[in-house]
Coordinates of N, CA, C and O in Angstrom, one line a residue:
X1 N 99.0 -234.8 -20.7 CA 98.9 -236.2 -20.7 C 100.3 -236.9 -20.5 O 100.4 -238.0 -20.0
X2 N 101.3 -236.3 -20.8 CA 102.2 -236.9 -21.2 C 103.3 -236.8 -19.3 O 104.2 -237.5 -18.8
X3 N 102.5 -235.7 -19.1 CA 103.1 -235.7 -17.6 C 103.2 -236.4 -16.7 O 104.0 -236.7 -15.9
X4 N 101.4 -237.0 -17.0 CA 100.8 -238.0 -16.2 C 101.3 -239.0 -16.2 O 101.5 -239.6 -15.2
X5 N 101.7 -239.6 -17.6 CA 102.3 -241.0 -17.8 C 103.5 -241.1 -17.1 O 103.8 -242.1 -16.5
X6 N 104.5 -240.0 -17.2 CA 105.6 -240.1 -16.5 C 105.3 -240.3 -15.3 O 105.9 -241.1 -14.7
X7 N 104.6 -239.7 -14.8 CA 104.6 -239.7 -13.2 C 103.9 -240.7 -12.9 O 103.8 -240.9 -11.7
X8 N 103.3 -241.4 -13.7 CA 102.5 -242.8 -13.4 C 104.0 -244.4 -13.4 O 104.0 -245.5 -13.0
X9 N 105.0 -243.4 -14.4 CA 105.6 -244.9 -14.7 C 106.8 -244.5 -13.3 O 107.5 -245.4 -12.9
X10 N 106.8 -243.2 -12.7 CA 108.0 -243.3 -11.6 C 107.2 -244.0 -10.0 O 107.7 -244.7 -9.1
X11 N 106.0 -243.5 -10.2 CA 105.3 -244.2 -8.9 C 105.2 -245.4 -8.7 O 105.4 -246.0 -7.6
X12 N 104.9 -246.0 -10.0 CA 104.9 -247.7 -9.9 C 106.1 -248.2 -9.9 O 106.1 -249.3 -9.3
X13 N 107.6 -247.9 -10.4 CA 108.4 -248.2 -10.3 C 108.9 -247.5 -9.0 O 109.5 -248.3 -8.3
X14 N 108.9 -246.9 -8.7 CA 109.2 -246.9 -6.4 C 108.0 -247.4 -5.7 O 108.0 -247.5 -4.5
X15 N 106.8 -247.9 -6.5 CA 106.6 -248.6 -5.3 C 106.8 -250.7 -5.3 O 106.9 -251.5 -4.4
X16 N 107.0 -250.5 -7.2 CA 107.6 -251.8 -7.3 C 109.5 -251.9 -5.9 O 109.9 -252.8 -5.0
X17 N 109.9 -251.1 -6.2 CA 111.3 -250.7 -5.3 C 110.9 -250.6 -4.1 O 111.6 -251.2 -3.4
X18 N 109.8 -250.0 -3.5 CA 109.6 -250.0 -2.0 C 109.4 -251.5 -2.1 O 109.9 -252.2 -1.2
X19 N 108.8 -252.0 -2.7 CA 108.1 -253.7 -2.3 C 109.4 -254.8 -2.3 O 109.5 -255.9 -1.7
X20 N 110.3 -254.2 -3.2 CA 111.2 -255.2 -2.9 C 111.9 -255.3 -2.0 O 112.2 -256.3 -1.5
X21 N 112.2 -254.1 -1.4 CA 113.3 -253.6 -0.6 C 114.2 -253.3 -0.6 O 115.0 -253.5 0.3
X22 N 114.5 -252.4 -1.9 CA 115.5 -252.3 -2.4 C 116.5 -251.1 -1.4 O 116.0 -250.2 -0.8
X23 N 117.9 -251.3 -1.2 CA 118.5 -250.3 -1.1 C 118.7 -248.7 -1.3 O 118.9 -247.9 -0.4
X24 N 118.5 -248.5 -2.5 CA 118.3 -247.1 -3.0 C 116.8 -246.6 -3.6 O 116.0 -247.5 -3.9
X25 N 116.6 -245.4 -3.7 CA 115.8 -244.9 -4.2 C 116.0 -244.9 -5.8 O 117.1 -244.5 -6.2
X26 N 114.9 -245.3 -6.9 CA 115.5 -245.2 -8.3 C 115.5 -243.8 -8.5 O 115.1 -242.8 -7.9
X27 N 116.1 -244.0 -9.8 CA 116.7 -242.6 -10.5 C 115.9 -242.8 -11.6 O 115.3 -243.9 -11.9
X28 N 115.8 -241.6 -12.3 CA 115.0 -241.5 -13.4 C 115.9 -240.4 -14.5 O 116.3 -239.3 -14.3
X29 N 115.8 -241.2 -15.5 CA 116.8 -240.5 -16.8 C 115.9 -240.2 -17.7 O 115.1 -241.1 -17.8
X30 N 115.7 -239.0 -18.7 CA 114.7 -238.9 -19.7 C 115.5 -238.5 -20.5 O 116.5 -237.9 -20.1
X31 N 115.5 -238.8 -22.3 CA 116.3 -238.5 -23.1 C 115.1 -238.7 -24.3 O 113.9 -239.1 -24.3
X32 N 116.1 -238.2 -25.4 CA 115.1 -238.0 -26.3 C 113.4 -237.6 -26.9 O 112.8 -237.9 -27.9
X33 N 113.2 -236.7 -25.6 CA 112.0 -236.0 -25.9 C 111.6 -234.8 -26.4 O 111.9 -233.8 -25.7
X34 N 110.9 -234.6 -27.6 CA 110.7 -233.5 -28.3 C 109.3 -233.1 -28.3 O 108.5 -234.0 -28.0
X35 N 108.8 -231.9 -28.5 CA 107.6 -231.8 -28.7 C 106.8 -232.5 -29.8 O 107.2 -233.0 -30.9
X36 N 105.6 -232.3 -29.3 CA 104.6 -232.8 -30.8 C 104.6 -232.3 -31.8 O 104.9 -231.2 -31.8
X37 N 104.3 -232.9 -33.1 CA 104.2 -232.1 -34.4 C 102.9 -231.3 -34.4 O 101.9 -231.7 -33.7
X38 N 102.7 -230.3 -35.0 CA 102.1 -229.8 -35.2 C 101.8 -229.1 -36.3 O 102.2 -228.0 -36.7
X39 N 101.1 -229.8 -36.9 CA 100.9 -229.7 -38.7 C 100.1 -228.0 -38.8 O 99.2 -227.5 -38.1
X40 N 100.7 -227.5 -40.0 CA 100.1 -226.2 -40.1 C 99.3 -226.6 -41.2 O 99.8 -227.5 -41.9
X41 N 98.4 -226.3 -41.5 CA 96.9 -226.1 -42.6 C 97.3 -225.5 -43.5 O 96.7 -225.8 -44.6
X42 N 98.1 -224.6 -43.5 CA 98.6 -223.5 -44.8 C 99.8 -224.6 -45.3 O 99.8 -225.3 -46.4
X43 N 100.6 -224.7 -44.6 CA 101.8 -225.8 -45.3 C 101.5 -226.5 -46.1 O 101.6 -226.4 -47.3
X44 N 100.7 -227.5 -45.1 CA 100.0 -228.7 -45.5 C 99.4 -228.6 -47.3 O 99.9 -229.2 -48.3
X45 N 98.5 -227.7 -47.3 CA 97.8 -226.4 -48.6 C 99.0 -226.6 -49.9 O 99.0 -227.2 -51.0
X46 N 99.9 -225.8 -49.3 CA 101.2 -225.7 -50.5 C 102.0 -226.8 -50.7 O 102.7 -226.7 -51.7
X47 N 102.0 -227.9 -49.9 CA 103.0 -228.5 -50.4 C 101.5 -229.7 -50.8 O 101.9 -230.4 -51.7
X48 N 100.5 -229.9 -50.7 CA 100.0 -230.6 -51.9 C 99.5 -230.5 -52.9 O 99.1 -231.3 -53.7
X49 N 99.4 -228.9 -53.1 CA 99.4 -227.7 -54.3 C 100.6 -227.9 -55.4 O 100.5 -227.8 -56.6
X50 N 101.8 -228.3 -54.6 CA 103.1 -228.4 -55.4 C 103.1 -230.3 -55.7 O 103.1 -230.9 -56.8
X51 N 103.2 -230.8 -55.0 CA 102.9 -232.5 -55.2 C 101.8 -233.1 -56.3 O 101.9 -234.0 -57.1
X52 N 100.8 -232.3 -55.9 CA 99.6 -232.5 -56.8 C 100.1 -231.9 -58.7 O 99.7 -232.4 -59.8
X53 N 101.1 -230.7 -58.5 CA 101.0 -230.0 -59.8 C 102.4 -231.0 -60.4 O 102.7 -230.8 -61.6
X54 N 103.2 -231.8 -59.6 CA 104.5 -232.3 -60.1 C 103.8 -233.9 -60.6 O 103.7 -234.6 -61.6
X55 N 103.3 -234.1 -59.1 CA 103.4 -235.2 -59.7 C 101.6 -235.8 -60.2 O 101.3 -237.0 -60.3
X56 N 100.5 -234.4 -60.7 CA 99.6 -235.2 -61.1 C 98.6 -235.8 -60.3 O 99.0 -236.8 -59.7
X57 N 96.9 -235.4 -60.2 CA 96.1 -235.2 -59.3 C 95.7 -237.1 -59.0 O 95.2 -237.5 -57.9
X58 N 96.1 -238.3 -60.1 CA 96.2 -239.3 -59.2 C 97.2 -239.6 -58.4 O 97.0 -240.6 -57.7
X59 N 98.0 -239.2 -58.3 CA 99.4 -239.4 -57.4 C 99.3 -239.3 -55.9 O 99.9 -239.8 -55.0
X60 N 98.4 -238.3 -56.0 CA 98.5 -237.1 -54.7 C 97.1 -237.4 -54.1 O 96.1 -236.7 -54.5
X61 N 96.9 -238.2 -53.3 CA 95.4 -238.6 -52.4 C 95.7 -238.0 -51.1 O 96.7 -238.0 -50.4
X62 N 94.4 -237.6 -50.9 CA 93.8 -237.4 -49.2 C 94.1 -238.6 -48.5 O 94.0 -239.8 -49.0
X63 N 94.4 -238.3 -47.4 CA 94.3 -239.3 -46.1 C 93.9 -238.8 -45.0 O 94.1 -237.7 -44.6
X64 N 93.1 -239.7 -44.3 CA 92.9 -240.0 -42.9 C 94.0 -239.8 -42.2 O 94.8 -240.7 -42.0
X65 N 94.2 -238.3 -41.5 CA 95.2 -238.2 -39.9 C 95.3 -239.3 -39.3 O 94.4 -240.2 -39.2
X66 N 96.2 -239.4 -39.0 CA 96.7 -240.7 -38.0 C 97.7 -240.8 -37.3 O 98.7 -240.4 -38.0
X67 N 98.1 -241.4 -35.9 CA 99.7 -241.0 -35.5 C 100.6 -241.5 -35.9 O 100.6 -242.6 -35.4
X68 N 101.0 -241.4 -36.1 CA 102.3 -242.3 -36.6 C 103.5 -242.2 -35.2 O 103.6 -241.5 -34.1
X69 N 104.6 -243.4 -36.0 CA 106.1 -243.0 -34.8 C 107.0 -243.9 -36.0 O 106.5 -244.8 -36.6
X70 N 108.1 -243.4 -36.2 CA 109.2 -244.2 -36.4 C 110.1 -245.0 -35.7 O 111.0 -245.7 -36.2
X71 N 109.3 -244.9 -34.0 CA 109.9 -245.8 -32.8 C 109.0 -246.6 -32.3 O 107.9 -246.2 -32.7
X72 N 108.8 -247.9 -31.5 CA 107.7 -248.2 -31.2 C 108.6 -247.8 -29.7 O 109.9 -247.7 -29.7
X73 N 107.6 -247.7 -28.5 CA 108.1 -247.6 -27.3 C 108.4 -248.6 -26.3 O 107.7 -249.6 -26.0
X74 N 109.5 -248.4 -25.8 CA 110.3 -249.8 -24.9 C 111.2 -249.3 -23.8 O 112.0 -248.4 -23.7
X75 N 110.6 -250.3 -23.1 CA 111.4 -249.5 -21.5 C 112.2 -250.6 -21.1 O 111.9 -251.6 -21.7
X76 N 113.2 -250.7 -20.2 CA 113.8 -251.7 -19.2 C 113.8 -251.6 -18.0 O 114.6 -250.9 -17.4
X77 N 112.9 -252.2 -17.4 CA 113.3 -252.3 -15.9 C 114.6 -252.9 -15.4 O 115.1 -253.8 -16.1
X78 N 115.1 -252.5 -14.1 CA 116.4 -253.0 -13.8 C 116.0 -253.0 -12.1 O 115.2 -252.2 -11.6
X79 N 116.5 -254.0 -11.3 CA 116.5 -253.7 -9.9 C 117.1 -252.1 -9.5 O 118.1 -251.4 -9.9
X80 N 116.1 -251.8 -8.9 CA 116.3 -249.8 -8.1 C 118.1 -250.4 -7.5 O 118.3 -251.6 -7.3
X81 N 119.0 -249.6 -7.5 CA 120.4 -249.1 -7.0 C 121.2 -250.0 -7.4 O 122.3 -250.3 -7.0
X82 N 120.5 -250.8 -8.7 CA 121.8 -252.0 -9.3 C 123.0 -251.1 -10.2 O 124.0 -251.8 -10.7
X83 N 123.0 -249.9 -10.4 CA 124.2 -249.0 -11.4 C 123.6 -249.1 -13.2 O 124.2 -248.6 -14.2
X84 N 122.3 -250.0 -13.0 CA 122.3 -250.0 -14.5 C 121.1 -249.0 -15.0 O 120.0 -249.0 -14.4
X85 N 121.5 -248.1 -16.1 CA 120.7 -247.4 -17.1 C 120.0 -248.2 -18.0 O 120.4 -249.1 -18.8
X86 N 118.7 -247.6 -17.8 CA 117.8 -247.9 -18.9 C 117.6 -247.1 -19.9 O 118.1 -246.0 -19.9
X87 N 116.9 -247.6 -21.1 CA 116.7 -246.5 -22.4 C 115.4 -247.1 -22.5 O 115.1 -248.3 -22.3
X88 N 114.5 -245.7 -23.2 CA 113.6 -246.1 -24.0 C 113.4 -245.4 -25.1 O 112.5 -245.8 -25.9

């Protein structure tokens, strides 16, 4: 999935750049990408075996999986061949 999105956000941005008319072809910078987490069931197991025994079976609730991020995602467009870098 995650390939697709990239390759979905370089196509619309060359063909946003073909429509302008831009001089150059854009460049594309990727940074900060890591794999996904991937929660182990045994981990998971011991460390609320140890949380549960420290801190006490109301302490320690089940939850609902969910994704979380500590980033929300943000991109910058810039005119294609202006010298400026974007970050997201």
């Amino acid at each position: 999935m995650r390939k697709r999105v990239i390759a979905s956000i370089e196509r619309i941005v060359r063909g946003e750049c073909a429509a302008a008319g831009t001089p150059k072809e854009p460049t594309f910078e990727y940074f900060d990408q890591f794999p996904l987490t991937d929660n182990s069931e045994a981990v998971n197991d011991t460390i609320t075996e140890a949380l549960t025994e420290f801190s006490g079976t109301e302490a320690v609730q089940e939850a609902t999986p969910a994704t979380a991020s500590d980033r929300g995602l943000s991109y910058e467009i810039f005119p294609c061949g202006s010298g400026i870098r974007s970050r997201s």
